[in-house]
Coordinates of C-alpha atoms and ligand atoms in Angstrom, one line a residue:
M1 CA -17.2 20.8 9.8
H2 CA -17.4 21.2 6.1
V3 CA -14.6 22.8 3.8
V4 CA -15.7 25.1 0.9
A5 CA -13.1 26.9 -1.6
T6 CA -14.5 29.7 -3.6
A7 CA -13.6 29.9 -7.4
G8 CA -14.7 32.8 -9.7
H9 CA -13.0 35.3 -11.9
V10 CA -10.9 38.4 -10.7
D11 CA -12.7 40.8 -8.7
C12 CA -16.4 39.2 -8.5
G13 CA -16.6 39.4 -5.3
K14 CA -15.7 36.4 -3.7
S15 CA -13.6 37.6 -0.8
T16 CA -16.6 40.5 0.0
L17 CA -18.9 37.4 0.2
V18 CA -16.6 35.3 2.5
R19 CA -16.2 38.3 4.7
A20 CA -20.2 39.0 4.7
L21 CA -20.7 35.3 5.4
T22 CA -18.4 35.0 8.2
G23 CA -17.5 38.4 9.8
M24 CA -13.7 37.5 9.1
E25 CA -10.9 39.1 6.9
P26 CA -9.7 36.2 4.1
D27 CA -7.4 38.8 2.4
R28 CA -4.2 37.9 5.1
W29 CA -1.6 40.0 3.6
E30 CA -1.2 43.9 3.9
E31 CA -1.0 44.1 -0.2
E32 CA -4.1 42.1 -0.7
R33 CA -6.0 44.7 1.4
R34 CA -4.1 47.7 -0.4
R35 CA -4.3 46.4 -4.2
G36 CA -7.9 45.0 -3.4
L37 CA -6.6 41.7 -5.1
T38 CA -6.4 38.4 -3.3
I39 CA -2.8 36.5 -4.2
D40 CA -2.9 34.0 -1.7
L41 CA -5.5 31.7 -0.1
G42 CA -7.4 33.1 2.6
Y43 CA -9.2 31.4 5.3
A44 CA -12.6 32.1 7.3
W45 CA -15.3 30.6 8.9
T46 CA -18.6 30.4 10.5
T47 CA -21.8 28.3 11.6
L48 CA -24.6 28.1 8.9
P49 CA -28.2 28.3 10.6
S50 CA -28.0 24.5 11.0
G51 CA -25.1 24.4 13.7
Q52 CA -23.2 23.1 10.9
D53 CA -19.5 24.6 11.0
V54 CA -18.1 25.3 7.9
A55 CA -14.6 26.9 6.6
F56 CA -13.9 28.7 3.7
V57 CA -10.8 28.4 1.7
D58 CA -10.8 31.9 -0.2
V59 CA -8.8 31.7 -3.6
P60 CA -7.7 34.5 -6.0
G61 CA -9.1 34.9 -9.0
H62 CA -6.5 36.7 -11.2
E63 CA -4.8 34.3 -13.6
R64 CA -1.4 35.0 -12.3
F65 CA -2.5 33.3 -9.3
L66 CA -4.2 30.1 -11.1
G67 CA -1.5 28.1 -9.1
N68 CA -2.7 29.2 -5.7
M69 CA -6.1 29.1 -6.6
L70 CA -5.4 25.4 -7.8
A71 CA -3.8 24.5 -4.7
G72 CA -7.3 25.6 -2.7
I73 CA -9.6 24.1 -4.7
G74 CA -7.2 20.7 -5.0
P75 CA -8.0 19.4 -1.4
A76 CA -11.6 21.0 -1.4
P77 CA -14.6 18.5 -1.4
V78 CA -17.4 21.5 -2.0
V79 CA -17.0 24.5 -4.1
C80 CA -18.8 28.3 -3.9
F81 CA -18.6 29.2 -7.9
V82 CA -18.7 32.9 -8.1
V83 CA -20.0 34.9 -11.2
A84 CA -20.6 38.7 -11.0
A85 CA -23.8 39.4 -12.1
D86 CA -22.7 43.0 -13.5
E87 CA -19.5 41.9 -15.4
G88 CA -21.0 38.3 -16.1
W89 CA -19.1 35.3 -17.4
Q90 CA -15.1 36.1 -17.9
A91 CA -12.5 34.1 -19.4
Q92 CA -11.1 33.2 -16.2
S93 CA -14.6 32.1 -14.7
S94 CA -14.1 29.6 -18.0
D95 CA -10.3 28.8 -16.2
H96 CA -12.1 27.9 -13.0
R97 CA -14.6 25.7 -14.6
D98 CA -12.0 23.8 -16.1
A99 CA -10.7 23.4 -13.3
V100 CA -13.5 22.4 -11.0
A101 CA -14.6 19.9 -13.6
A102 CA -10.5 18.4 -14.2
L103 CA -10.7 17.7 -10.0
G104 CA -14.4 16.0 -10.4
I105 CA -15.9 18.5 -7.7
E106 CA -19.5 17.5 -7.4
Y107 CA -21.1 19.4 -4.7
G108 CA -21.2 23.1 -4.6
V109 CA -23.3 26.5 -5.1
V110 CA -23.3 29.1 -7.7
V111 CA -23.4 33.1 -6.5
L112 CA -24.5 35.7 -8.9
S113 CA -22.7 38.2 -6.7
R114 CA -22.9 42.2 -7.0
T115 CA -26.6 42.3 -7.6
D116 CA -26.9 45.7 -6.8
R117 CA -25.2 46.4 -9.6
A118 CA -27.0 44.4 -12.3
P119 CA -30.4 44.9 -13.3
G120 CA -32.7 41.8 -12.8
R121 CA -32.7 40.9 -16.9
R122 CA -29.2 40.9 -16.7
I123 CA -28.8 38.8 -13.5
E124 CA -31.0 36.2 -15.4
N125 CA -29.1 36.3 -18.5
V126 CA -26.1 35.8 -16.8
L127 CA -27.2 33.1 -14.7
A128 CA -28.0 31.4 -17.9
R129 CA -25.0 31.6 -19.4
T130 CA -22.9 30.6 -16.3
R131 CA -26.0 27.4 -16.3
S132 CA -25.0 26.4 -20.0
E133 CA -20.6 27.1 -19.1
L134 CA -21.1 24.6 -16.0
A135 CA -23.3 22.2 -18.2
G136 CA -20.3 19.6 -18.6
T137 CA -19.6 19.8 -15.1
G138 CA -19.9 17.9 -11.5
L139 CA -22.4 22.0 -10.5
R140 CA -24.3 21.2 -13.6
N141 CA -27.4 20.9 -10.9
A142 CA -25.7 23.1 -8.0
P143 CA -28.5 25.5 -6.6
A144 CA -27.9 29.3 -7.3
V145 CA -28.1 32.1 -5.3
A146 CA -28.1 35.8 -6.1
V147 CA -26.7 38.4 -3.8
S148 CA -25.2 41.6 -2.9
A149 CA -22.6 41.1 0.1
T150 CA -22.5 44.8 0.3
E151 CA -26.0 45.3 1.0
G152 CA -26.5 42.0 2.5
T153 CA -29.4 40.8 0.3
G154 CA -29.7 36.8 -0.4
L155 CA -26.8 36.1 1.8
A156 CA -29.7 34.5 4.2
E157 CA -30.6 32.3 1.5
L158 CA -27.3 31.6 0.3
R159 CA -26.6 30.8 4.0
A160 CA -29.5 28.1 4.1
V161 CA -28.9 26.5 0.6
L162 CA -25.3 26.0 1.4
D163 CA -26.8 24.0 4.5
G164 CA -28.7 22.1 2.1
V165 CA -26.2 21.0 -0.4
L166 CA -23.1 20.4 2.5
A167 CA -26.1 18.0 4.2
G168 CA -26.0 16.0 0.9
V169 CA -22.2 15.8 0.6
P170 CA -21.2 12.0 1.7
S171 CA -19.8 11.8 5.0
P172 CA -15.9 11.2 4.8
D173 CA -13.9 8.0 6.0
T174 CA -12.6 8.8 10.0
T175 CA -10.6 5.9 9.9
G176 CA -8.6 5.7 6.5
R177 CA -4.8 6.3 6.0
L178 CA -4.2 10.2 6.1
R179 CA -3.3 12.4 3.7
L180 CA -2.8 16.1 4.6
W181 CA -2.0 18.1 1.8
V182 CA 0.3 21.0 3.4
D183 CA -1.2 25.1 2.4
R184 CA 1.0 26.9 4.2
S185 CA 3.9 26.7 6.9
F186 CA 4.7 29.4 9.4
T187 CA 6.5 29.4 12.9
I188 CA 4.9 30.9 16.2
T189 CA 7.1 32.0 18.9
G190 CA 6.6 29.7 21.5
S191 CA 5.1 26.9 19.6
G192 CA 7.6 26.4 16.6
T193 CA 6.3 25.2 13.1
V194 CA 2.9 25.1 12.2
V195 CA 1.4 24.0 9.2
T196 CA -2.2 24.0 7.9
G197 CA -4.1 22.0 5.3
T198 CA -7.6 20.6 4.5
L199 CA -7.9 17.5 6.1
A200 CA -10.6 15.4 4.1
A201 CA -10.0 11.6 5.5
G202 CA -8.7 9.8 8.5
T203 CA -8.1 11.2 12.1
L204 CA -5.3 13.1 13.6
A205 CA -4.3 13.3 17.0
Q206 CA -1.9 14.6 19.4
G207 CA 1.6 12.5 19.3
D208 CA 0.9 10.7 15.8
R209 CA 3.8 10.1 14.1
L210 CA 3.8 11.0 10.5
Q211 CA 5.7 10.9 7.6
L212 CA 6.4 14.3 5.8
L213 CA 7.1 14.0 2.1
G214 CA 8.8 17.0 1.3
H215 CA 10.2 18.9 -2.0
E216 CA 13.4 17.5 -0.2
G217 CA 12.3 13.9 0.4
S218 CA 10.7 12.3 3.4
R219 CA 11.3 12.4 7.1
P220 CA 9.3 11.5 10.3
V221 CA 7.7 14.2 12.0
V222 CA 5.5 14.0 15.2
V223 CA 2.4 16.2 15.9
R224 CA 3.0 17.9 18.8
G225 CA -0.7 19.9 18.8
L226 CA -3.4 20.2 16.7
Q227 CA -6.1 23.3 16.4
S228 CA -8.8 24.3 14.1
R229 CA -10.8 27.2 13.7
D230 CA -8.2 28.7 16.5
T231 CA -9.3 26.4 19.2
S232 CA -6.9 23.2 20.2
Y233 CA -8.1 19.7 20.1
S234 CA -6.6 16.6 21.0
S235 CA -7.6 14.7 17.7
L236 CA -9.6 15.7 14.8
G237 CA -11.5 14.2 12.1
P238 CA -12.2 15.1 8.9
V239 CA -13.5 17.3 7.1
N240 CA -11.6 20.0 8.5
R241 CA -9.4 22.9 8.8
V242 CA -6.6 22.1 10.7
A243 CA -3.2 23.5 12.0
L244 CA -0.6 21.2 13.2
N245 CA 1.9 22.4 15.1
L246 CA 5.3 19.7 14.4
R247 CA 8.2 18.3 16.2
N248 CA 11.5 17.7 14.2
V249 CA 10.8 20.2 11.2
S250 CA 11.3 24.0 11.0
A251 CA 9.2 26.2 9.0
A252 CA 11.4 26.7 6.1
E253 CA 12.0 22.9 5.4
V254 CA 7.5 22.4 5.2
R255 CA 6.0 23.9 1.8
R256 CA 2.9 23.7 0.7
G257 CA 2.6 21.0 -1.8
D258 CA 4.5 18.7 0.7
A259 CA 2.3 16.2 2.3
L260 CA 2.0 14.6 5.8
L261 CA 1.5 10.8 5.2
T262 CA 0.4 7.7 7.3
P263 CA 3.9 6.0 7.3
D264 CA 4.2 3.5 4.8
A265 CA 0.5 3.7 3.6
W266 CA 0.8 5.7 0.4
P267 CA 2.7 4.8 -2.7
I268 CA 5.4 7.8 -3.4
T269 CA 5.5 8.0 -7.2
G270 CA 7.1 9.8 -10.3
V271 CA 5.7 8.1 -12.9
L272 CA 1.5 7.6 -13.4
G273 CA -0.4 5.7 -16.1
I274 CA -3.8 8.2 -16.4
Q275 CA -7.0 9.0 -18.4
R276 CA -8.3 12.1 -19.5
T277 CA -11.3 13.1 -17.8
T278 CA -11.7 16.6 -19.5
G279 CA -10.0 18.9 -21.9
V280 CA -8.0 18.9 -24.6
A281 CA -6.9 15.4 -26.0
Y282 CA -3.6 14.1 -25.1
T283 CA -2.0 13.9 -28.7
D284 CA -2.7 17.5 -28.6
V285 CA -0.9 19.1 -25.3
P286 CA 2.4 20.2 -24.8
E287 CA 5.0 17.3 -24.0
Q288 CA 6.2 19.8 -20.9
L289 CA 3.4 20.9 -18.4
M290 CA 2.5 21.3 -15.3
V291 CA 0.3 18.8 -13.1
H292 CA -1.2 20.2 -10.1
A293 CA -2.5 17.4 -7.3
G294 CA -3.7 18.4 -3.9
T295 CA -2.1 21.6 -3.0
A296 CA 1.2 20.5 -5.0
A297 CA 2.4 21.6 -8.4
V298 CA 5.0 19.8 -10.1
P299 CA 6.4 19.9 -13.7
A300 CA 6.1 16.5 -15.8
R301 CA 6.6 15.0 -19.1
L302 CA 3.6 13.5 -20.7
R303 CA 3.8 10.6 -22.8
P304 CA 0.8 9.8 -25.0
F305 CA -0.6 6.6 -25.8
G306 CA -3.6 8.1 -28.2
A307 CA -6.0 10.9 -27.2
D308 CA -7.2 9.5 -23.8
H309 CA -4.1 7.9 -21.8
A310 CA -0.9 9.0 -21.4
R311 CA 2.0 8.1 -18.9
L312 CA 3.2 10.9 -16.7
V313 CA 6.8 11.5 -15.5
L314 CA 6.6 13.7 -12.5
D315 CA 9.7 15.9 -11.9
R316 CA 9.1 15.2 -7.8
Q317 CA 8.0 12.1 -6.7
L318 CA 4.2 12.4 -5.0
P319 CA 1.8 10.4 -3.0
L320 CA -1.0 9.6 -5.3
V321 CA -2.9 6.6 -5.8
L322 CA -5.7 5.0 -8.0
G323 CA -8.5 7.2 -8.8
D324 CA -6.4 10.7 -7.6
R325 CA -7.6 13.8 -9.9
L326 CA -5.0 15.3 -11.3
V327 CA -5.4 19.1 -13.3
L328 CA -3.1 19.3 -16.2
R329 CA -1.7 23.3 -17.1
D330 CA 0.3 24.5 -20.0
P331 CA 2.7 26.5 -18.1
G332 CA 3.4 28.8 -21.1
S333 CA -0.7 30.2 -21.6
R334 CA -1.3 29.3 -17.8
S335 CA -4.8 28.2 -18.6
V336 CA -5.9 24.8 -17.7
L337 CA -5.6 22.1 -20.5
G338 CA -7.7 19.5 -18.5
G339 CA -8.1 16.4 -16.1
A340 CA -6.5 13.7 -15.8
L341 CA -7.7 10.1 -13.2
I342 CA -4.6 8.5 -12.3
L343 CA -5.3 4.8 -13.4
D344 CA -1.7 3.3 -12.4
A345 CA 0.1 4.8 -9.6
D346 CA 3.0 2.6 -10.2
P347 CA 3.7 1.6 -13.7
P348 CA 6.0 -0.9 -15.0
A349 CA 9.5 0.2 -16.4
L350 CA 9.2 0.5 -20.3
R351 CA 12.3 -1.3 -21.2
R352 CA 12.0 -3.2 -24.0
R353 CA 10.7 -2.2 -27.5
G354 CA 6.8 -2.9 -27.4
D355 CA 6.6 -2.9 -23.5
G356 CA 4.6 0.8 -24.3
V357 CA 2.3 -0.5 -26.3
H358 CA 1.6 -3.6 -24.3
W359 CA 1.4 -1.4 -21.1
A360 CA -1.0 0.8 -23.2
Q361 CA -3.2 -1.4 -24.2
R362 CA -3.6 -3.0 -20.3
L363 CA -4.2 1.1 -19.1
A364 CA -6.7 1.7 -21.7
G365 CA -8.7 -1.5 -20.4
M366 CA -8.6 -0.1 -16.7
D367 CA -11.5 1.8 -14.9
S368 CA -11.3 3.7 -11.8
A369 CA -11.2 0.6 -9.9
G370 CA -8.0 -0.2 -10.8
D371 CA -6.6 -3.0 -12.7
M372 CA -5.7 -5.9 -9.6
L373 CA -5.5 -8.8 -11.8
G374 CA -3.2 -6.7 -14.2
E375 CA -1.0 -5.7 -11.1
V376 CA -0.8 -9.1 -9.9
A377 CA -0.1 -10.5 -13.2
S378 CA 2.7 -7.9 -14.5
R379 CA 4.5 -8.6 -11.0
G380 CA 3.7 -12.1 -10.6
A381 CA 3.4 -11.9 -6.6
V382 CA 2.7 -9.2 -4.6
Q383 CA 1.9 -8.7 -0.9
E384 CA -1.6 -7.4 0.6
Q385 CA 0.1 -4.2 1.4
H386 CA 1.1 -2.9 -2.1
L387 CA -2.3 -3.6 -3.1
R388 CA -3.6 -1.7 -0.4
R389 CA -1.2 1.0 -1.0
L390 CA -2.1 1.4 -4.7
G391 CA -5.4 1.6 -4.0
L392 CA -6.1 -1.8 -5.5
L393 CA -7.6 -3.1 -2.3
S394 CA -9.7 -1.7 0.7
A395 CA -11.7 -2.8 3.8
H396 CA -14.4 -2.7 1.0
K397 CA -13.0 -4.8 -1.6
A398 CA -10.6 -7.5 -0.1
E399 CA -12.0 -10.5 -2.5
A400 CA -9.7 -12.0 -4.7
P401 CA -10.9 -11.9 -8.4
S402 CA -10.5 -15.4 -9.9
G403 CA -7.3 -15.7 -11.8
I404 CA -5.2 -15.0 -8.1
R405 CA -4.1 -17.0 -5.4
V406 CA -4.1 -15.6 -1.7
L407 CA -1.3 -17.6 -0.3
G408 CA -1.3 -15.6 3.6
D409 CA -0.3 -11.9 2.7
W410 CA 0.8 -13.0 -0.9
W411 CA -1.6 -12.4 -3.7
V412 CA 0.0 -14.9 -6.3
H413 CA -1.0 -14.6 -10.2
A414 CA -2.4 -18.2 -10.5
P415 CA -0.7 -19.0 -13.8
L416 CA 2.9 -18.6 -11.4
F417 CA 1.8 -20.6 -8.8
E418 CA 1.1 -23.4 -11.1
A419 CA 4.3 -22.9 -13.2
W420 CA 6.1 -22.9 -9.6
Q421 CA 4.5 -26.4 -8.9
H422 CA 5.6 -27.7 -12.0
R423 CA 9.1 -26.4 -12.0
L424 CA 9.8 -27.8 -8.8
R425 CA 8.0 -31.3 -9.4
A426 CA 10.1 -31.7 -12.5
A427 CA 13.2 -30.6 -10.9
L428 CA 12.6 -33.5 -8.3
Q429 CA 11.8 -36.2 -10.7
A430 CA 15.4 -35.2 -12.8
L431 CA 17.3 -35.3 -9.3
Q432 CA 15.7 -38.8 -8.6
E433 CA 16.7 -40.4 -11.9
R434 CA 19.8 -39.0 -11.7
D435 CA 20.9 -39.7 -7.9
P436 CA 17.9 -41.6 -6.2
L437 CA 19.6 -42.1 -2.5
A438 CA 19.8 -38.0 -2.9
P439 CA 17.3 -36.7 0.0
G440 CA 15.7 -34.3 -2.3
L441 CA 16.1 -30.6 -2.7
S442 CA 17.0 -28.4 0.5
K443 CA 14.5 -26.0 1.0
G444 CA 16.6 -23.0 0.5
A445 CA 17.6 -24.4 -3.1
A446 CA 14.0 -25.0 -4.2
R447 CA 13.3 -21.7 -3.0
D448 CA 16.0 -20.4 -5.2
L449 CA 15.4 -22.5 -7.9
L450 CA 11.7 -21.0 -8.3
K451 CA 13.1 -17.6 -7.1
L452 CA 10.2 -17.4 -4.6
P453 CA 10.2 -13.7 -3.0
D454 CA 9.1 -14.9 0.2
E455 CA 10.2 -18.5 1.7
R456 CA 6.7 -19.0 3.4
L457 CA 5.6 -19.2 -0.1
L458 CA 7.3 -22.7 -0.3
G459 CA 4.9 -24.6 1.8
P460 CA 1.9 -24.0 -0.3
V461 CA 3.8 -25.1 -3.4
V462 CA 4.7 -27.9 -1.9
R463 CA 1.7 -29.1 -0.5
E464 CA -0.6 -28.3 -3.8
A465 CA 2.3 -29.8 -5.8
G466 CA 1.5 -33.2 -4.0
L467 CA 4.9 -33.1 -2.8
E468 CA 6.5 -33.7 0.5
E469 CA 8.5 -32.3 3.2
E470 CA 11.0 -33.5 5.6
A471 CA 13.8 -32.6 7.7
G472 CA 14.6 -29.5 5.4
H473 CA 14.1 -31.2 2.2
V474 CA 11.4 -31.2 -0.6
R475 CA 11.1 -34.7 -2.5
L476 CA 8.9 -36.6 -4.2
P477 CA 6.0 -38.8 -2.7
G478 CA 6.8 -42.0 -1.3
S479 CA 10.7 -41.2 -3.0
G480 CA 11.7 -42.2 0.1
G481 CA 11.1 -45.8 -0.2
N482 CA 12.8 -46.0 -3.3
L483 CA 16.8 -47.1 -2.9
G484 CA 17.5 -47.8 -6.5
A485 CA 20.2 -50.2 -6.5
A486 CA 21.1 -50.5 -2.7
G487 CA 17.0 -51.6 -2.3
S488 CA 17.9 -55.2 -2.3
A489 CA 21.5 -54.8 0.2
V490 CA 19.1 -53.2 2.2
A491 CA 16.5 -55.7 2.0
Q492 CA 19.3 -58.3 2.5
L493 CA 20.2 -56.3 5.9
E494 CA 16.5 -56.0 7.5
R495 CA 16.0 -59.9 7.0
R496 CA 19.1 -60.3 8.8
L497 CA 18.5 -57.7 11.3
T498 CA 14.9 -59.2 11.9
A499 CA 16.2 -62.7 13.0
G500 CA 19.0 -61.3 15.6
A501 CA 18.0 -58.0 16.2
F502 CA 21.0 -56.5 18.0
H503 CA 23.3 -58.5 16.2
A504 CA 24.6 -55.1 14.0
P505 CA 26.6 -55.6 11.0
E506 CA 30.3 -54.6 11.1
A507 CA 31.9 -52.3 8.8
D508 CA 33.2 -54.8 6.2
E509 CA 29.7 -56.4 6.2
L510 CA 28.3 -53.2 5.2
A511 CA 30.9 -53.0 2.6
A512 CA 30.8 -56.3 1.5
L513 CA 26.8 -55.4 0.8
G514 CA 27.8 -52.1 -1.1
L515 CA 26.0 -50.2 1.9
G516 CA 28.3 -46.6 2.1
P517 CA 27.0 -43.7 4.1
R518 CA 24.9 -42.0 1.8
E519 CA 23.1 -45.6 1.3
L520 CA 22.2 -45.6 4.9
A521 CA 21.6 -42.2 5.0
A522 CA 18.6 -42.9 2.3
A523 CA 17.6 -45.9 3.8
E524 CA 17.1 -44.5 7.3
R525 CA 15.1 -41.4 5.6
A526 CA 13.3 -44.3 4.1
G527 CA 12.7 -45.3 7.6
R528 CA 14.3 -48.9 6.9
L529 CA 17.6 -48.8 9.0
M530 CA 18.0 -46.8 12.4
L531 CA 21.7 -45.4 12.2
L532 CA 23.2 -44.7 16.0
R533 CA 26.8 -43.4 16.7
D534 CA 29.8 -45.3 15.8
G535 CA 28.3 -47.0 12.9
V536 CA 25.7 -49.1 14.7
V537 CA 22.8 -50.2 12.3
L538 CA 20.1 -51.7 13.6
L539 CA 16.1 -51.6 12.7
P540 CA 14.1 -49.1 13.3
T541 CA 12.0 -51.5 16.0
A542 CA 15.3 -52.0 17.5
P543 CA 14.8 -49.3 20.7
A544 CA 11.2 -50.7 21.7
L545 CA 12.3 -54.7 21.6
A546 CA 15.1 -53.3 23.6
M547 CA 13.0 -52.1 26.0
R548 CA 10.9 -55.3 26.4
E549 CA 13.7 -56.7 27.5
L550 CA 15.5 -54.3 29.6
A551 CA 12.2 -54.2 31.9
R552 CA 12.4 -57.4 32.7
L553 CA 15.5 -56.8 34.5
E554 CA 16.0 -55.9 38.1
Q555 CA 16.2 -52.4 38.4
P556 CA 18.8 -50.5 38.1
F557 CA 21.1 -52.5 35.7
T558 CA 24.5 -52.2 34.9
T559 CA 25.5 -51.8 30.8
S560 CA 27.1 -55.1 31.1
Q561 CA 23.2 -56.9 32.2
A562 CA 21.6 -54.8 29.4
R563 CA 24.1 -56.3 27.1
Q564 CA 23.9 -59.9 28.2
A565 CA 20.0 -59.4 28.2
L566 CA 19.7 -58.2 24.6
D567 CA 22.3 -60.9 23.3
T568 CA 24.9 -58.5 21.9
T569 CA 28.0 -57.1 22.1
R570 CA 29.3 -53.6 24.3
R571 CA 30.0 -51.9 20.7
V572 CA 26.2 -52.1 19.9
A573 CA 24.8 -51.9 23.5
V574 CA 26.5 -48.7 25.0
P575 CA 25.2 -46.4 22.0
L576 CA 21.8 -48.2 21.8
L577 CA 21.6 -47.8 25.5
E578 CA 22.3 -43.8 25.2
H579 CA 19.8 -43.1 22.4
L580 CA 17.2 -45.1 24.7
D581 CA 18.3 -42.2 27.2
F582 CA 18.0 -39.7 24.9
R583 CA 14.2 -40.9 23.9
G584 CA 13.9 -40.6 28.0
W585 CA 12.9 -44.3 27.6
T586 CA 15.6 -45.0 30.0
R587 CA 17.6 -42.8 33.0
R588 CA 21.2 -43.1 33.6
L589 CA 21.8 -43.0 37.4
D590 CA 25.7 -43.0 37.3
A591 CA 28.5 -44.4 35.4
G592 CA 27.7 -48.2 36.0
H593 CA 23.9 -47.9 36.2
R594 CA 20.5 -47.3 34.4
S595 CA 16.7 -47.6 35.1
V596 CA 13.8 -47.8 33.1
V597 CA 11.5 -45.0 32.8
R598 CA 8.1 -45.9 34.1
Ligands
GTP1 N1 -21.4 46.8 -5.3 C1 -20.7 45.9 -5.1 N2 -19.5 45.5 -5.4 C2 -19.1 44.5 -4.7 C3 -19.5 43.7 -4.2 N3 -18.7 42.7 -4.1 C4 -17.6 42.7 -4.1 N4 -17.7 44.1 -4.7 C5 -16.3 44.8 -5.1 O1 -15.7 44.3 -5.9 C6 -14.6 44.4 -5.7 C7 -14.0 43.1 -5.8 O2 -14.5 42.4 -4.7 P1 -13.4 41.1 -4.2 O3 -14.3 40.8 -3.3 O4 -12.3 41.9 -3.7 O5 -13.1 40.4 -5.1 P2 -12.6 38.8 -5.4 O6 -13.3 38.0 -6.3 O7 -12.3 38.6 -4.3 O8 -11.0 39.5 -6.0 P3 -9.5 38.6 -6.5 O9 -9.7 38.0 -5.3 O10 -9.0 39.3 -6.4 O11 -10.0 37.4 -7.2 C8 -14.3 44.7 -4.4 O12 -14.1 46.5 -5.0 C9 -15.5 45.2 -3.8 O13 -16.0 46.0 -2.9 C10 -21.4 43.8 -4.3 O14 -22.1 43.0 -3.6 N5 -21.7 44.8 -4.6
MG2 MG1 -10.4 37.9 -3.1

């Protein structure tokens, strides 16, 4: 299906045309029919000669209802731009042209209506004027058809031309994140709350859990049922007019301008960096204006950075993303001031003097592809999900530009990543000079030192800085072997234990060597000594040597037999045997007996 919005000045015949094409009444309100004037959006649909389904969103032409008109064409990808041949181009035609230009709409047909009331020459002149007025918009090459809806002339040609135009519209993304701008909400007895909108991308299914971003904030909702053209479906893809029956919300709690979203997939933002696409220079627009996006209309404050860039502060947060188009309107004169392209949906706060200038320079350098490097650089480290939400990263462009290091799901600015490495190295060097026996920095302390946003980033920093990680500590490579002043005492002890492997030193001997708990722990970390319980110190080779002796004994053996075989004391034998049990090399059978595990 395709969705086409009408556009054109008041009374040019938009609703009459939609009625003639679809056989449906777009003016839903009794007041509209009585006054012969469209006030709010109307909906109708038909099937074209090719079999293609098309739905129309019929908009009002009267300038008082320009807000409704913008909500109608905001989410629509195609426009049917109508000019009455008898009346010719009008001031509101210019407003609608400006809206089409601002939204960047590129597909559509031009219809010269009410041709039964205009002679041929007049039709030609109006067409020529219309062409020149639309020259600066995406409709510059749109086909034009002359019709009289009341007499039925030109309607068959219009259907065929519309078919051709729609065939050229690129296919929408069926799998992407969903953002449905609500244009209507009402209650159906027995079903409850129903909201409608134009589904431009993504797929909707019964049972979907969505995020409703309303005027009052965000809440979860569930899709109970969905319809298109008065028919129920279990799922619907884009482009489509859809009506959703929602659970968990009353009709009064949903309004035009709200949006139904894939949860957590969109930036919800009240501040934007924008670029002028059409209309008045930003230096010449009022500070207070109306911003139209999708079906939403929100008062906003504009701070210009030159003629073409600005910062917009919205009165209400909206789900907006890089590349979205906005229409800016002057609330006083009601006219369209121009269009804007969102370049930054998540701009940094401007706190210090000079921040604004700096940010404006960045903004001026951005294009619709956004500024991935700038975004990562300004934050240092961001998660992939954040970049996806901002539209800086999609399935089609998942490559990191140079200058960014991808570490798991973190995207880190390369200079920051290097700074982390330097900082950690320097801290460890300082620590080693200060205290050679220190086990290094605990991982928690290292993370705090670098202010890492995620502990998983420490591993890559340690690796690339050429550091070591052991037992929850980060240290300089090889620093475990550097025992400073205790080195020679340990060496002396090693010599002694090499001569008698199980002659562990007594406490007073260790004290005489100057080996306290810190020195012994450092020597153990360095792999030079092994500490057993009750202050028993041996070489790391002691367990293997012990096993050689114990394996020669008759099995099972007693503690006393083991002590004799190892030529040692009970003080050493008991902790050593327990250590061997713990390793699974020996097994304790009962209070008095063990055997070697083979
Ligand atoms: N003679 C003639 N009159 C037409 C034709 N199309 C529309 N009209 C008349 O023009 C008037 C306005 O038509 P609408 O279809 O309501 O115009 P509209 O563009 O929908 O107007 P708004 O929605 O208020 O902007 C009505 O009186 C129609 O009968 C046509 O092809 N020929
Ligand atoms: Mg109308």
